[in-house]
Coordinates of C-alpha atoms in Angstrom, one line a residue:
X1 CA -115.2 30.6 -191.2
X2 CA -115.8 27.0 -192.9
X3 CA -117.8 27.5 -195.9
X4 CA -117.3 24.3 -197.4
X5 CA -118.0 20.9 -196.2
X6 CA -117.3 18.6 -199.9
X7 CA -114.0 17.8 -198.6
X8 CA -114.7 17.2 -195.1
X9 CA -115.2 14.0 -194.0
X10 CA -118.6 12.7 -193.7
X11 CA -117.9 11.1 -190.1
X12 CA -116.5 14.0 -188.9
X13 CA -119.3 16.1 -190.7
X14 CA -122.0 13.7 -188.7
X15 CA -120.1 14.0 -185.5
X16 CA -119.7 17.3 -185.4
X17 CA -123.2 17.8 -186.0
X18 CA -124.2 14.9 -182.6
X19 CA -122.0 17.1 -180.3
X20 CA -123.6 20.5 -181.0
X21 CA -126.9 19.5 -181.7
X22 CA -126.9 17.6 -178.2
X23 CA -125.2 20.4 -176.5
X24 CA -127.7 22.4 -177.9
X25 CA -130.5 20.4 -176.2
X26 CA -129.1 20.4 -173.3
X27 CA -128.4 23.7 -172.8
X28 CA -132.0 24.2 -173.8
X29 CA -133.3 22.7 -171.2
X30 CA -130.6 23.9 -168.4
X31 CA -131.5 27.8 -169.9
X32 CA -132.5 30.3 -167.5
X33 CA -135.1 31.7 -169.6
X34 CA -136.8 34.2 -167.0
X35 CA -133.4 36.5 -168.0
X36 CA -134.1 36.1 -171.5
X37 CA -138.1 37.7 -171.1
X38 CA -136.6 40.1 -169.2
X39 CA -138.5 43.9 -169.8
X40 CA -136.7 44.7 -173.5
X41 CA -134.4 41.7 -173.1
X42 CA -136.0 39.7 -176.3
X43 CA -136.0 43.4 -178.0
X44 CA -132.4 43.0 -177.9
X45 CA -131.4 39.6 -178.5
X46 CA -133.4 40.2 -182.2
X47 CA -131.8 43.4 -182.6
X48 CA -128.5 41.3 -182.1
X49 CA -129.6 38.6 -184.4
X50 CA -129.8 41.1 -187.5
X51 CA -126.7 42.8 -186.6
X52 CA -124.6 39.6 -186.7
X53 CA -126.7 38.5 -189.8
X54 CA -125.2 41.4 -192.2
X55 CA -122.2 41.3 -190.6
X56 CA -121.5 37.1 -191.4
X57 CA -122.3 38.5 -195.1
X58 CA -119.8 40.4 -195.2
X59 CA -117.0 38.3 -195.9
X60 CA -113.3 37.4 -197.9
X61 CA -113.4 34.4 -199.7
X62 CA -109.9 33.3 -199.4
X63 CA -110.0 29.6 -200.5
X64 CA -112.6 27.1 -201.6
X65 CA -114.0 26.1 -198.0
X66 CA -112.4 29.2 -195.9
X67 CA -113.1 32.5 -195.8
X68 CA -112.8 35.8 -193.2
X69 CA -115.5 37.4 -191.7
X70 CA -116.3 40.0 -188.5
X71 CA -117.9 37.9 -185.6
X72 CA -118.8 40.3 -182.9
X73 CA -119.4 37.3 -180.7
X74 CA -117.2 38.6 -177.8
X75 CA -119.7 41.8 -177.7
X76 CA -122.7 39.2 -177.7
X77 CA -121.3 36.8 -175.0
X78 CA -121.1 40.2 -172.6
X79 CA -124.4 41.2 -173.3
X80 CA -126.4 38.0 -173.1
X81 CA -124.2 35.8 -171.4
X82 CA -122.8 32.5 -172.7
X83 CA -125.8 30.7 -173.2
X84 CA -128.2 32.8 -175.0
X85 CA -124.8 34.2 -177.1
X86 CA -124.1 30.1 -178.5
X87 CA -128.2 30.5 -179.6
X88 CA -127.6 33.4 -181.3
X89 CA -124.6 31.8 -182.8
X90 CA -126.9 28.8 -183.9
X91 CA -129.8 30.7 -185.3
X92 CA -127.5 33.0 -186.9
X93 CA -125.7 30.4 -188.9
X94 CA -129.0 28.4 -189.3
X95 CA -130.5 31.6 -191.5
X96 CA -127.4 32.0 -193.3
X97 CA -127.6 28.0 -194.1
X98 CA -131.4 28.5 -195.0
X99 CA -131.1 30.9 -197.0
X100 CA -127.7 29.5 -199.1
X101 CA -125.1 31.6 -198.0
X102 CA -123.6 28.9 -196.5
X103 CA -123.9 25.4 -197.4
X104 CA -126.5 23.7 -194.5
X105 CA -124.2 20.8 -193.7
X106 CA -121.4 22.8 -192.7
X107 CA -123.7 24.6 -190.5
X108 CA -122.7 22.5 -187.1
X109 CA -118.9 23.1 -187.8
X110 CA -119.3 27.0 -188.3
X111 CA -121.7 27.1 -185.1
X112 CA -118.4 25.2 -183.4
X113 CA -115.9 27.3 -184.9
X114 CA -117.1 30.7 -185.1
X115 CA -119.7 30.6 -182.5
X116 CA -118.9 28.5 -179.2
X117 CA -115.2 28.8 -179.6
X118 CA -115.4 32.6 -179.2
X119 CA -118.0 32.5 -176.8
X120 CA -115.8 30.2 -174.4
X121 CA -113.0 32.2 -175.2
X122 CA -114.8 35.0 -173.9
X123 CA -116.4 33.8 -170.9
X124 CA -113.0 32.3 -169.4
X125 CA -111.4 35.4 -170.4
X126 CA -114.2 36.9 -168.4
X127 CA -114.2 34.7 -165.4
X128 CA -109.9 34.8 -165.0
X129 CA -110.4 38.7 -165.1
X130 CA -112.8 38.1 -162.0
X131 CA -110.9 36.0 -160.0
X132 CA -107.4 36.4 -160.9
X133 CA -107.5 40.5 -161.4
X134 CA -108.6 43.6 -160.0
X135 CA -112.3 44.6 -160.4
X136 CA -111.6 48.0 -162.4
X137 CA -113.7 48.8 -165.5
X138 CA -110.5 49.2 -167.7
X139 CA -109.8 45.8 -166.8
X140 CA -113.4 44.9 -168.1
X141 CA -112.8 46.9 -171.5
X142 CA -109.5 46.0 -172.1
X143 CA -108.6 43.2 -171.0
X144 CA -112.0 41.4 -172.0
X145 CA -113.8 43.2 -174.4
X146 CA -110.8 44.1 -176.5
X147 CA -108.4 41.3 -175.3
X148 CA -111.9 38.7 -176.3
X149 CA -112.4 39.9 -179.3
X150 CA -108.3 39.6 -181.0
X151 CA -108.3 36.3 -179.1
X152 CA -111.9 35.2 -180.7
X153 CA -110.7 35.9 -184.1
X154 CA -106.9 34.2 -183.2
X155 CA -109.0 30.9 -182.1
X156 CA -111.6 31.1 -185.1
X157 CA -109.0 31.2 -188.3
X158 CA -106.7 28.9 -186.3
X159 CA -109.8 26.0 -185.4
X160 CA -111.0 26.2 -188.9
X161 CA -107.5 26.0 -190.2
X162 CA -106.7 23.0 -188.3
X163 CA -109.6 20.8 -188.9
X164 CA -109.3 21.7 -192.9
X165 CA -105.6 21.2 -193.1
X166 CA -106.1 17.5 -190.8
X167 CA -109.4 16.4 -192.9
X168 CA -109.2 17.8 -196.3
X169 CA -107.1 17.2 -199.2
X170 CA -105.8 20.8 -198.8
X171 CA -102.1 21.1 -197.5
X172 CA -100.6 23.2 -194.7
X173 CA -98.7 25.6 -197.1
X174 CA -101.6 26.3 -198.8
X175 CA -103.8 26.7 -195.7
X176 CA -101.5 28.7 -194.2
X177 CA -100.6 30.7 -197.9
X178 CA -104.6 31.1 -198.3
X179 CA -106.1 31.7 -195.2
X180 CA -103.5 31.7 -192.2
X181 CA -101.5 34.5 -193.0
X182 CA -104.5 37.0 -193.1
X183 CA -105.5 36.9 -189.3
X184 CA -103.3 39.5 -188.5
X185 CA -106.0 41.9 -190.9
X186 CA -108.9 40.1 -188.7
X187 CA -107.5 40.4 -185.2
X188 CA -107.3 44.6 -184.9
X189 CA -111.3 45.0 -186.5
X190 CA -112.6 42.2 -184.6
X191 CA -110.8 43.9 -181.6
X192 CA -111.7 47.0 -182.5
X193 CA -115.4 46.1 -183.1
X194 CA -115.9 44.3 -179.8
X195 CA -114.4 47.0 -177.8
X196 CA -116.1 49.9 -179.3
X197 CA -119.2 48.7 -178.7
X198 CA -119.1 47.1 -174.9
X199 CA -117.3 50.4 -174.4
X200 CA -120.1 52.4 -175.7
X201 CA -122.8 50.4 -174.0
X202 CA -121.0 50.8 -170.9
X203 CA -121.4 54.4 -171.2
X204 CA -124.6 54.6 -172.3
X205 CA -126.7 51.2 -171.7
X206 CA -124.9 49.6 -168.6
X207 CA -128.0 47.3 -167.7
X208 CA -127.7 46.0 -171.7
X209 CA -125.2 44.1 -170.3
X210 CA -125.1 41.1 -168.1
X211 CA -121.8 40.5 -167.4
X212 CA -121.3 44.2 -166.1
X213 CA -122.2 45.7 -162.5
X214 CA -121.3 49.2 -161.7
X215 CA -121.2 47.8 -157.7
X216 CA -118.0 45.7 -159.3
X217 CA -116.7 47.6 -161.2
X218 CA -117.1 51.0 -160.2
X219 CA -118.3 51.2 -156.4
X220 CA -116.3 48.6 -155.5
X221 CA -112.6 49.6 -156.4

């Protein structure tokens, strides 16, 4: 979502960078990596990792700084969790910065923005469905995996259009002319996307994903 970082602030730049590289460390440490070398658990994480690396390519340059992209990060949070889905997120956007697609020091605020935001819209999606709701599988589909994904893309264009129309020379109108007014053509694919495929794996690979339990959701209805 933020491309460019020559307008941005170098304070907010640096501090944006602290906060998730500390995160980062700290979820590290706190990471409950026995799930992750789980029998063709790693198989799929890197099979993950190259899906969501062509599909960040694949994006609308709207603006200098801002452009529109497919995230898919509602499908990855259900499948890995939230922890192992904000790594994918980092190593994801790492490459992309490695390898110039994106400038490296914007790297930390596209981690933020189109990584951890959608992954903790996801998950509290996730955990209000399970506390607040029914345990049915529609609910699961719909009003996560579909619901998660619009909501994912909502928070991601509206996150990076904030912090560029506060810290950048840009103004409102034009953030809003540029970049703002084309979420509604991200918010049905990214829906779309997400729901397709935890709907599919559902079906066909329930045990690909973490967050699903057929006692839950199907036995116990």
């Amino acid at each position: 979502m933020a491309e460019g970082a020559a307008d941005l602030p170098v304070a907010l730049q640096v501090l944006v960078a602290l906060l998730t590289g500390t995160g980062l460390v700290v979820m590290l440490r706190r990471m409950p990596w026995e799930a992750f070398f789980f029998p063709g658990r790693a198989q799929l994480f890197v099979g993950a990792f190259i899906a969501l690396l062509v599909i960040w390519t694949l994006r609308a340059q709207t603006v200098d700084g801002l452009a529109l992209h497919l995230m898919g990060m509602t499908a990855v949070t259900l499948v890995f969790g939230w922890q192992l889905a904000i790594l994918l997120a980092f190593l994801v956007v790492g490459v992309l910065g490695l390898f110039g697609v994106l400038p490296m020091s914007t790297v930390p605020l596209t981690v933020l923005l189109a990584g951890i935001l959608p992954v903790a819209v996801t998950w509290g999606l996730l955990r209000l469905t399970e506390t607040r709701l029914p345990p049915h599988m529609f609910i699961y589909l719909y009003g996560v995996a579909f619901l998660g994904g619009a909501l994912s893309a909502v928070v991601a264009v509206l996150g990076t259009a904030a912090v560029y129309g506060l810290f950048t020379e840009l103004a409102w109108h034009e953030v809003y002319r540029d970049y703002v007014r084309y979420l509604p053509l991200l918010i049905l694919p990214e829906s779309v996307v997400n729901g397709i495929v935890v709907t599919a794996l559902v079906v066909l690979r329930p045990g690909w994903l973490a967050t699903w339990s057929d006692e839950r959701y199907l036995h116990g209805r």
